[in-house]
Amino acid sequence: MCQFVETIRIKDGVAMNTRYHIERLNKTRNHFWPSSKPISESELLTDIPQVMGLQKARVVYDASGITLREYHAYTIRDVKSICVVEDNRIDYTWKSTDRNVLTAQRDKAPKYDEVIIIKNGKVTDTSYTNLCFYDGHRWLTPDTPLLKGTMRQHLLDEGKIIVSPITKKDIASFEKVALINAMMDLGDLILPISSIDFTPLRI
């Protein structure tokens, strides 16, 4: 049976952005199992460890409902070098526990800390985050993400980032790139554009 996952940021014992997670969870369940009963936000997390600092909650679910909740301390990964890779067939519309299509991209550039995936000439995501690019005035996020992340949507709703078409050729015109996901807010991991190798690796 296909399983899906939500990764949720827990800061000082408080779950963040749960509304976005439960909306995506129920949208996914309704798509794959239309007769499934919606899961309430109060059911999403239980027994959150009341500790200071950053934790990662991992919630796995399928047609039967939530099958696993686990909590771990979280440290932001050190990323200093990025390579551009191209794959016109990749698809990761739904946040599945099967991440093989993403790890395959990452594995093609072992000398780099992370990859930016290009699909049909358009910027999508890295292997584990959405992207935002700073043009000197605004933060722009690609209109072609592989996965519409919860932090991305939160930042859009807050007006902190703007959706824009971004091609591979556009990347060099920006000053900085930020990696964001459920665990990383805008500003938590920012790199200069000079850290990106634009020589594409095709998969």
Coordinates of C-alpha atoms in Angstrom, one line a residue:
M1 CA 0.0 0.0 0.0
C2 CA 1.3 3.5 -0.9
Q3 CA 2.2 5.6 2.1
F4 CA 2.7 9.3 2.4
V5 CA 4.4 11.5 5.0
E6 CA 4.3 14.9 6.7
T7 CA 7.4 16.4 8.2
I8 CA 6.5 19.0 10.9
R9 CA 8.7 21.5 12.7
I10 CA 8.5 21.4 16.4
K11 CA 10.0 24.4 18.2
D12 CA 10.3 24.4 22.0
G13 CA 7.5 21.8 22.2
V14 CA 5.1 23.7 19.8
A15 CA 4.1 22.4 16.4
M16 CA 4.4 24.9 13.6
N17 CA 2.2 25.4 10.5
T18 CA 0.0 22.4 11.3
R19 CA -2.9 23.9 9.3
Y20 CA -0.9 23.6 6.1
H21 CA 0.2 20.0 6.9
I22 CA -3.3 18.8 7.7
E23 CA -4.7 20.4 4.5
R24 CA -2.1 18.6 2.4
L25 CA -2.6 15.4 4.2
N26 CA -6.3 15.4 3.6
K27 CA -6.0 16.6 0.1
T28 CA -3.6 13.6 -0.6
R29 CA -6.0 11.1 1.1
N30 CA -8.9 12.5 -0.8
H31 CA -7.0 12.2 -4.1
F32 CA -5.9 8.6 -3.6
W33 CA -8.8 7.3 -1.4
P34 CA -11.9 9.5 -2.1
S35 CA -14.0 7.6 0.4
S36 CA -11.5 8.2 3.3
K37 CA -12.6 10.2 6.3
P38 CA -10.8 13.5 6.8
I39 CA -8.3 13.6 9.7
S40 CA -8.6 16.5 12.1
E41 CA -5.8 18.8 13.0
S42 CA -6.0 17.6 16.6
E43 CA -5.3 14.1 15.5
L44 CA -2.2 15.0 13.5
L45 CA 0.3 15.0 16.5
T46 CA 0.0 13.4 19.9
D47 CA 2.4 13.4 22.9
I48 CA 4.7 16.0 21.5
P49 CA 8.0 15.9 23.6
Q50 CA 8.1 19.1 25.7
V51 CA 11.7 20.0 25.2
M52 CA 13.5 23.1 24.2
G53 CA 15.0 23.4 20.7
L54 CA 14.1 22.2 17.3
Q55 CA 12.5 18.8 16.7
K56 CA 11.3 17.0 13.6
A57 CA 8.0 15.2 13.7
R58 CA 7.5 12.5 11.0
V59 CA 3.9 11.5 10.5
V60 CA 3.3 8.6 8.1
Y61 CA -0.2 7.9 6.8
D62 CA -2.2 5.9 4.2
A63 CA -5.8 4.8 3.5
S64 CA -6.3 3.6 7.0
G65 CA -5.2 6.8 8.6
I66 CA -2.0 7.8 10.5
T67 CA 0.2 4.8 11.0
L68 CA 3.3 6.3 12.6
R69 CA 4.3 9.4 14.6
E70 CA 7.9 9.9 15.6
Y71 CA 10.0 12.8 16.9
H72 CA 13.7 13.5 16.6
A73 CA 16.1 16.3 17.4
Y74 CA 16.8 18.3 14.2
T75 CA 19.9 20.1 12.9
I76 CA 20.0 22.0 9.7
R77 CA 22.2 20.2 7.1
D78 CA 25.4 22.0 6.1
V79 CA 25.2 22.9 2.4
K80 CA 27.9 24.9 0.7
S81 CA 28.0 23.6 -2.9
I82 CA 25.2 23.0 -5.3
C83 CA 25.1 21.5 -8.8
V84 CA 22.4 21.9 -11.5
V85 CA 20.9 18.6 -12.8
E86 CA 18.3 18.1 -15.5
D87 CA 15.5 15.5 -15.6
N88 CA 12.5 16.2 -17.8
R89 CA 10.5 13.2 -16.6
I90 CA 10.8 13.6 -12.8
D91 CA 7.5 13.8 -10.8
Y92 CA 7.0 14.2 -7.1
T93 CA 3.6 15.9 -6.9
W94 CA 2.6 14.0 -3.7
K95 CA 4.8 13.8 -0.6
S96 CA 5.4 10.0 -0.6
T97 CA 7.6 8.0 1.7
D98 CA 9.2 6.7 -1.5
R99 CA 11.8 9.3 -2.4
N100 CA 13.7 7.4 -4.9
V101 CA 13.1 9.9 -7.7
L102 CA 14.7 12.6 -5.6
T103 CA 17.6 10.6 -4.1
A104 CA 18.5 9.5 -7.7
Q105 CA 19.1 13.2 -8.5
R106 CA 21.2 13.8 -5.5
D107 CA 23.3 10.6 -6.1
K108 CA 24.3 11.9 -9.5
A109 CA 26.3 14.7 -8.0
P110 CA 28.3 13.1 -5.2
K111 CA 30.9 15.8 -5.2
Y112 CA 28.3 18.5 -4.3
D113 CA 26.3 19.0 -1.1
E114 CA 23.0 19.4 -3.0
V115 CA 21.4 19.7 -6.5
I116 CA 19.0 22.0 -8.2
I117 CA 16.7 20.0 -10.4
I118 CA 15.8 21.5 -13.8
K119 CA 12.7 20.1 -15.6
N120 CA 12.0 21.3 -19.2
G121 CA 14.3 24.2 -18.7
K122 CA 12.5 25.4 -15.5
V123 CA 13.8 25.5 -12.0
T124 CA 12.0 23.2 -9.6
D125 CA 13.4 22.2 -6.2
T126 CA 16.5 20.6 -4.6
S127 CA 16.3 17.0 -3.6
Y128 CA 14.8 18.0 -0.2
T129 CA 13.7 21.7 -0.3
N130 CA 11.9 24.3 -2.2
L131 CA 13.9 27.3 -3.5
C132 CA 13.8 31.0 -3.2
F133 CA 16.0 33.5 -5.1
Y134 CA 16.9 37.0 -4.1
D135 CA 17.1 39.6 -6.9
G136 CA 18.3 42.4 -4.6
H137 CA 14.8 43.6 -3.7
R138 CA 12.5 40.5 -3.4
W139 CA 12.6 36.8 -2.8
L140 CA 11.1 34.9 -5.7
T141 CA 10.2 31.2 -5.7
P142 CA 9.8 29.1 -8.9
D143 CA 6.3 28.6 -10.2
T144 CA 7.2 25.0 -11.1
P145 CA 8.1 23.2 -7.8
L146 CA 8.1 19.5 -7.8
L147 CA 6.3 19.6 -4.4
K148 CA 4.3 22.6 -3.1
G149 CA 5.8 22.7 0.3
T150 CA 4.1 23.9 3.5
M151 CA 6.8 26.5 4.4
R152 CA 6.6 27.8 0.8
Q153 CA 2.9 28.3 1.1
H154 CA 3.2 29.9 4.5
L155 CA 5.7 32.4 3.2
L156 CA 3.5 33.1 0.2
D157 CA 0.6 33.8 2.5
E158 CA 2.7 36.1 4.6
G159 CA 3.8 38.0 1.5
K160 CA 7.5 37.3 2.2
I161 CA 8.1 35.5 -1.2
I162 CA 6.6 35.9 -4.6
V163 CA 5.9 33.2 -7.2
S164 CA 7.7 33.7 -10.5
P165 CA 8.7 31.7 -13.6
I166 CA 12.4 31.0 -13.2
T167 CA 14.5 29.2 -15.9
K168 CA 17.9 27.7 -15.6
K169 CA 19.3 30.7 -17.5
D170 CA 17.8 33.1 -14.9
I171 CA 19.6 31.6 -11.9
A172 CA 22.9 33.6 -12.6
S173 CA 21.0 36.9 -12.5
F174 CA 20.2 36.5 -8.8
E175 CA 22.3 37.4 -5.8
K176 CA 21.4 34.6 -3.4
V177 CA 19.5 31.4 -3.1
A178 CA 17.6 30.2 0.0
L179 CA 16.6 26.6 0.7
I180 CA 13.3 26.2 2.5
N181 CA 11.2 23.3 3.7
A182 CA 9.0 22.5 6.6
M183 CA 12.0 22.5 8.9
M184 CA 13.8 25.5 7.5
D185 CA 12.4 29.0 7.4
L186 CA 13.5 31.7 5.0
G187 CA 16.9 32.8 6.2
D188 CA 17.9 29.6 7.8
L189 CA 20.0 28.4 4.9
I190 CA 21.1 31.0 2.3
L191 CA 24.0 30.6 -0.2
P192 CA 25.5 33.0 -2.7
I193 CA 24.7 32.3 -6.3
S194 CA 28.5 31.7 -6.8
S195 CA 28.1 28.4 -4.9
I196 CA 26.1 26.9 -7.8
D197 CA 27.8 25.0 -10.6
F198 CA 25.7 25.6 -13.7
T199 CA 27.3 22.8 -15.7
P200 CA 24.2 20.6 -16.0
L201 CA 24.2 16.9 -15.2
R202 CA 21.5 15.1 -17.3
I203 CA 19.8 12.1 -15.8

